[in-house]
Amino acid sequence: MNKLRIFAFAMLLAAYGTAMAQDAWVIKAGKIDPVNYYGITVANGMIGIVSSPEPFKVKNVVLAGAYDLYGRGRVSNFLNSFNLLNSYLEINGQRISAANISNFKQELDMQHAAFTTSFDYGDEATVKYTYYSLRQLPFTVLMDISITAKKAVSITAASVMEAPDALKDVQNYYNEIDRPHVTISLLTSTAKSPTGKLQLCASNTFLFDEPHGQEPRVIHEMWDNNMHLMKFSKQMAAGQTYRYAVAGSSITSAHDADPLNQAERLTMFAKLEGRDRLIRFHSQAWDDLWKSDIRIEGDPQAQQDVHSMLYHLYSFSRAGTAYSPSPMGLSGLGYNGHVFWDADLWMFPAVLVLHPEIAKSMVEYRFQRLAMAKQNAFAHGYKGAMFPWESADSGVEETPVWALSGPFEHHITADVALAAWKYYSVTQDKQWLLEKGWPLLSATADFWASRVERNAPGHYDIKDVVAADEWAENVDNNAFTNAAAKANLQFATEAAKILGLKADADWQVVADNIPILSFPDGVTREFATYNGEGIKQADVNLLAYPLKTITDPAQVKKDLEYYETRVPNAGTPAMTQAVFALLYARIGDGQKAYHFFKDAYEPNLNPPFRVIAETKGGTNPYFATGAGGIIQSLLMGFGGLDITDNGIQQIKSTLPPNWKSLTITGVGPDKKTYVVKK
């Protein structure tokens, strides 16, 4: 099996061509096969733009928080927004396309979140354009275009605004606002979401370098209800380089009470800021993000891959919001854009250690939906708060009814509580704990106290659940569910003590009597009737990390050696092997830890940008959940960072044999640096 896996991976790498350049910050693709192309996302935590193999096209524009009922499963879905960066370019009357260009290259600069495409058009021109989802302006994007004429040519450039098929009642507008110092041409569209619940709006404008009065004349064309454009023409001399830009904003009524006017105002703001200031402030914002970084000495490809994982986690989340990322972040409509335990258990800890201010948004998402979690508990006959397995904008259960995880995967409630407690542990923010953390912790503790069945001392059973290992449906006393419930109850009790409040004495009684089952040989048993079947993902091993229910290294190793052989080589998500890597690093086996670190993502990579899919050989990138798990294997595994009740500390850990050092910068509220050396 291992030889086959290595061979398959070698073949996969061969297909990547120049994308394998081991630059720490830039992923390059020089031989692009449109049939085998998986786009990479440029995002700012609010708006995501997914790349395309077609020149001047983008695949998707996705906005965080924009959902409506349509399509799969009678539940809310992420919506594609207006494709406000699609363009076209004509040179001497000929439209540029993939069929008539050469030397087509794309690259992502992860350090400054800039995606660049370049190509040649015969012997007439060289073209280059870069787009950004501007970090400092959550609803605004920018495309910067330059054309270098190899001989005298005539160009016509257009910005095309097109509505996705799911939207209805599309209305298109074009305005020119004249001021003594500037003319602003606004290409604007608005539409209703499929049920009419939301209004989606977008507007864009050209940015020219010429002095006012000398810029090209902009012409508006209306093609049909779903598409209109604005364009300009320019004569270019041989050797001349002409540069222009398109700035645009996309926003919905989920974000603003007046999205149509706000889209135009934000676009006008970007126009008057100007291209250079927009790019400079965007780059400064990313420089600030990268003050929290992971640096590997001795493994250039792993360094590039880790930067890609961090880049995506940073791109899919944002401080100052109440949003939490879905498993696929802002890379498309995967998993309907819903929020699962993927956010709370897998992405949140990695973000929390490096950027607590961003993690705060993720736990705020849960706090603002606490009332609906209480209603969900009531509907199921329980007390307290029962969080939904899949959550969207309202906080109601959004799991399609055919999936048993909706009514039965109850560990999500403890996962939410675990994230809340970890946020307090890292920040030591008692005011937040009182106002936000305590309501979450106490309500979820009340849920577990009512959820257990009190059969005898030591047998406060939790029956009929879908396990963290989701192939185990409607089982009793699942190891992770039980241990997470115990932790939830204990965290609530500790929070009460810190705040000087009275804890419900029953919480500790329940925690002390929830069983964790074992086989006769001492291996922790996944659930009451488990007998060695294959598992979809880590379950028992999560008791060692992050729950710390199991702390004895011998027991951790025993459970690892048993369950690592129960995970098949296909159909399982990337974060499972990440947990194995983390735990092996902590117990001192650097070689095995490195094996699972690589196995967690390399077989999941897709060309041409090494984007991670959910499973080995999968084609649904970008799997941010896996990135979160793998980053945790670096931070808390190889790096030895440990979130304790009193903040972040460093414990003993082991590096892979081929790594010389690991440096983690910008950790926690104090932005500390931790180094592990051979």
JSON list of N, CA and C in Angstrom, two decimals, residues 97-123:
[
{"chain": "A", "resi": 97, "resn": "SER", "atom": "N", "xyz": [-8.61, 35.09, -26.10]},
{"chain": "A", "resi": 97, "resn": "SER", "atom": "CA", "xyz": [-9.17, 33.86, -25.53]},
{"chain": "A", "resi": 97, "resn": "SER", "atom": "C", "xyz": [-8.04, 32.88, -25.29]},
{"chain": "A", "resi": 98, "resn": "ALA", "atom": "N", "xyz": [-8.34, 31.80, -24.62]},
{"chain": "A", "resi": 98, "resn": "ALA", "atom": "CA", "xyz": [-7.32, 30.78, -24.36]},
{"chain": "A", "resi": 98, "resn": "ALA", "atom": "C", "xyz": [-6.78, 30.19, -25.65]},
{"chain": "A", "resi": 99, "resn": "ALA", "atom": "N", "xyz": [-7.55, 30.27, -26.73]},
{"chain": "A", "resi": 99, "resn": "ALA", "atom": "CA", "xyz": [-7.16, 29.64, -28.00]},
{"chain": "A", "resi": 99, "resn": "ALA", "atom": "C", "xyz": [-6.16, 30.46, -28.79]},
{"chain": "A", "resi": 100, "resn": "ASN", "atom": "N", "xyz": [-6.06, 31.76, -28.53]},
{"chain": "A", "resi": 100, "resn": "ASN", "atom": "CA", "xyz": [-5.18, 32.58, -29.39]},
{"chain": "A", "resi": 100, "resn": "ASN", "atom": "C", "xyz": [-4.06, 33.28, -28.63]},
{"chain": "A", "resi": 101, "resn": "ILE", "atom": "N", "xyz": [-3.70, 32.74, -27.46]},
{"chain": "A", "resi": 101, "resn": "ILE", "atom": "CA", "xyz": [-2.59, 33.32, -26.70]},
{"chain": "A", "resi": 101, "resn": "ILE", "atom": "C", "xyz": [-1.54, 32.24, -26.46]},
{"chain": "A", "resi": 102, "resn": "SER", "atom": "N", "xyz": [-0.37, 32.67, -26.00]},
{"chain": "A", "resi": 102, "resn": "SER", "atom": "CA", "xyz": [0.72, 31.74, -25.69]},
{"chain": "A", "resi": 102, "resn": "SER", "atom": "C", "xyz": [1.40, 32.19, -24.41]},
{"chain": "A", "resi": 103, "resn": "ASN", "atom": "N", "xyz": [2.26, 31.31, -23.91]},
{"chain": "A", "resi": 103, "resn": "ASN", "atom": "CA", "xyz": [3.05, 31.62, -22.71]},
{"chain": "A", "resi": 103, "resn": "ASN", "atom": "C", "xyz": [2.14, 32.03, -21.54]},
{"chain": "A", "resi": 104, "resn": "PHE", "atom": "N", "xyz": [1.02, 31.33, -21.42]},
{"chain": "A", "resi": 104, "resn": "PHE", "atom": "CA", "xyz": [0.02, 31.64, -20.39]},
{"chain": "A", "resi": 104, "resn": "PHE", "atom": "C", "xyz": [0.53, 31.14, -19.03]},
{"chain": "A", "resi": 105, "resn": "LYS", "atom": "N", "xyz": [0.65, 32.06, -18.08]},
{"chain": "A", "resi": 105, "resn": "LYS", "atom": "CA", "xyz": [1.17, 31.73, -16.75]},
{"chain": "A", "resi": 105, "resn": "LYS", "atom": "C", "xyz": [0.30, 32.38, -15.68]},
{"chain": "A", "resi": 106, "resn": "GLN", "atom": "N", "xyz": [0.21, 31.72, -14.55]},
{"chain": "A", "resi": 106, "resn": "GLN", "atom": "CA", "xyz": [-0.49, 32.28, -13.40]},
{"chain": "A", "resi": 106, "resn": "GLN", "atom": "C", "xyz": [0.34, 32.05, -12.15]},
{"chain": "A", "resi": 107, "resn": "GLU", "atom": "N", "xyz": [0.21, 32.96, -11.19]},
{"chain": "A", "resi": 107, "resn": "GLU", "atom": "CA", "xyz": [0.91, 32.75, -9.93]},
{"chain": "A", "resi": 107, "resn": "GLU", "atom": "C", "xyz": [0.18, 33.47, -8.81]},
{"chain": "A", "resi": 108, "resn": "LEU", "atom": "N", "xyz": [0.31, 32.91, -7.62]},
{"chain": "A", "resi": 108, "resn": "LEU", "atom": "CA", "xyz": [-0.26, 33.51, -6.42]},
{"chain": "A", "resi": 108, "resn": "LEU", "atom": "C", "xyz": [0.88, 33.97, -5.52]},
{"chain": "A", "resi": 109, "resn": "ASP", "atom": "N", "xyz": [0.89, 35.25, -5.21]},
{"chain": "A", "resi": 109, "resn": "ASP", "atom": "CA", "xyz": [1.79, 35.80, -4.19]},
{"chain": "A", "resi": 109, "resn": "ASP", "atom": "C", "xyz": [1.03, 35.74, -2.87]},
{"chain": "A", "resi": 110, "resn": "MET", "atom": "N", "xyz": [1.37, 34.75, -2.03]},
{"chain": "A", "resi": 110, "resn": "MET", "atom": "CA", "xyz": [0.64, 34.55, -0.78]},
{"chain": "A", "resi": 110, "resn": "MET", "atom": "C", "xyz": [0.97, 35.63, 0.24]},
{"chain": "A", "resi": 111, "resn": "GLN", "atom": "N", "xyz": [2.15, 36.21, 0.14]},
{"chain": "A", "resi": 111, "resn": "GLN", "atom": "CA", "xyz": [2.56, 37.21, 1.12]},
{"chain": "A", "resi": 111, "resn": "GLN", "atom": "C", "xyz": [1.64, 38.44, 1.06]},
{"chain": "A", "resi": 112, "resn": "HIS", "atom": "N", "xyz": [1.19, 38.78, -0.16]},
{"chain": "A", "resi": 112, "resn": "HIS", "atom": "CA", "xyz": [0.35, 39.96, -0.32]},
{"chain": "A", "resi": 112, "resn": "HIS", "atom": "C", "xyz": [-0.98, 39.64, -1.01]},
{"chain": "A", "resi": 113, "resn": "ALA", "atom": "N", "xyz": [-1.36, 38.37, -1.02]},
{"chain": "A", "resi": 113, "resn": "ALA", "atom": "CA", "xyz": [-2.67, 37.96, -1.53]},
{"chain": "A", "resi": 113, "resn": "ALA", "atom": "C", "xyz": [-2.97, 38.59, -2.89]},
{"chain": "A", "resi": 114, "resn": "ALA", "atom": "N", "xyz": [-2.09, 38.35, -3.85]},
{"chain": "A", "resi": 114, "resn": "ALA", "atom": "CA", "xyz": [-2.22, 38.91, -5.18]},
{"chain": "A", "resi": 114, "resn": "ALA", "atom": "C", "xyz": [-2.11, 37.78, -6.20]},
{"chain": "A", "resi": 115, "resn": "PHE", "atom": "N", "xyz": [-3.09, 37.69, -7.10]},
{"chain": "A", "resi": 115, "resn": "PHE", "atom": "CA", "xyz": [-3.11, 36.63, -8.11]},
{"chain": "A", "resi": 115, "resn": "PHE", "atom": "C", "xyz": [-2.86, 37.26, -9.48]},
{"chain": "A", "resi": 116, "resn": "THR", "atom": "N", "xyz": [-1.80, 36.79, -10.14]},
{"chain": "A", "resi": 116, "resn": "THR", "atom": "CA", "xyz": [-1.35, 37.40, -11.39]},
{"chain": "A", "resi": 116, "resn": "THR", "atom": "C", "xyz": [-1.42, 36.41, -12.54]},
{"chain": "A", "resi": 117, "resn": "THR", "atom": "N", "xyz": [-1.93, 36.88, -13.67]},
{"chain": "A", "resi": 117, "resn": "THR", "atom": "CA", "xyz": [-1.96, 36.12, -14.91]},
{"chain": "A", "resi": 117, "resn": "THR", "atom": "C", "xyz": [-1.19, 36.91, -15.97]},
{"chain": "A", "resi": 118, "resn": "SER", "atom": "N", "xyz": [-0.39, 36.21, -16.78]},
{"chain": "A", "resi": 118, "resn": "SER", "atom": "CA", "xyz": [0.33, 36.88, -17.87]},
{"chain": "A", "resi": 118, "resn": "SER", "atom": "C", "xyz": [0.32, 35.98, -19.10]},
{"chain": "A", "resi": 119, "resn": "PHE", "atom": "N", "xyz": [0.42, 36.62, -20.28]},
{"chain": "A", "resi": 119, "resn": "PHE", "atom": "CA", "xyz": [0.46, 35.85, -21.54]},
{"chain": "A", "resi": 119, "resn": "PHE", "atom": "C", "xyz": [0.89, 36.76, -22.67]},
{"chain": "A", "resi": 120, "resn": "ASP", "atom": "N", "xyz": [1.20, 36.14, -23.79]},
{"chain": "A", "resi": 120, "resn": "ASP", "atom": "CA", "xyz": [1.52, 36.86, -25.02]},
{"chain": "A", "resi": 120, "resn": "ASP", "atom": "C", "xyz": [0.39, 36.69, -26.02]},
{"chain": "A", "resi": 121, "resn": "TYR", "atom": "N", "xyz": [0.12, 37.77, -26.75]},
{"chain": "A", "resi": 121, "resn": "TYR", "atom": "CA", "xyz": [-0.82, 37.69, -27.86]},
{"chain": "A", "resi": 121, "resn": "TYR", "atom": "C", "xyz": [-0.03, 37.88, -29.15]},
{"chain": "A", "resi": 122, "resn": "GLY", "atom": "N", "xyz": [0.36, 36.73, -29.70]},
{"chain": "A", "resi": 122, "resn": "GLY", "atom": "CA", "xyz": [1.12, 36.73, -30.95]},
{"chain": "A", "resi": 122, "resn": "GLY", "atom": "C", "xyz": [2.33, 37.65, -30.88]},
{"chain": "A", "resi": 123, "resn": "ASP", "atom": "N", "xyz": [2.56, 38.37, -31.96]},
{"chain": "A", "resi": 123, "resn": "ASP", "atom": "CA", "xyz": [3.67, 39.33, -32.00]},
{"chain": "A", "resi": 123, "resn": "ASP", "atom": "C", "xyz": [3.17, 40.75, -31.79]}
]
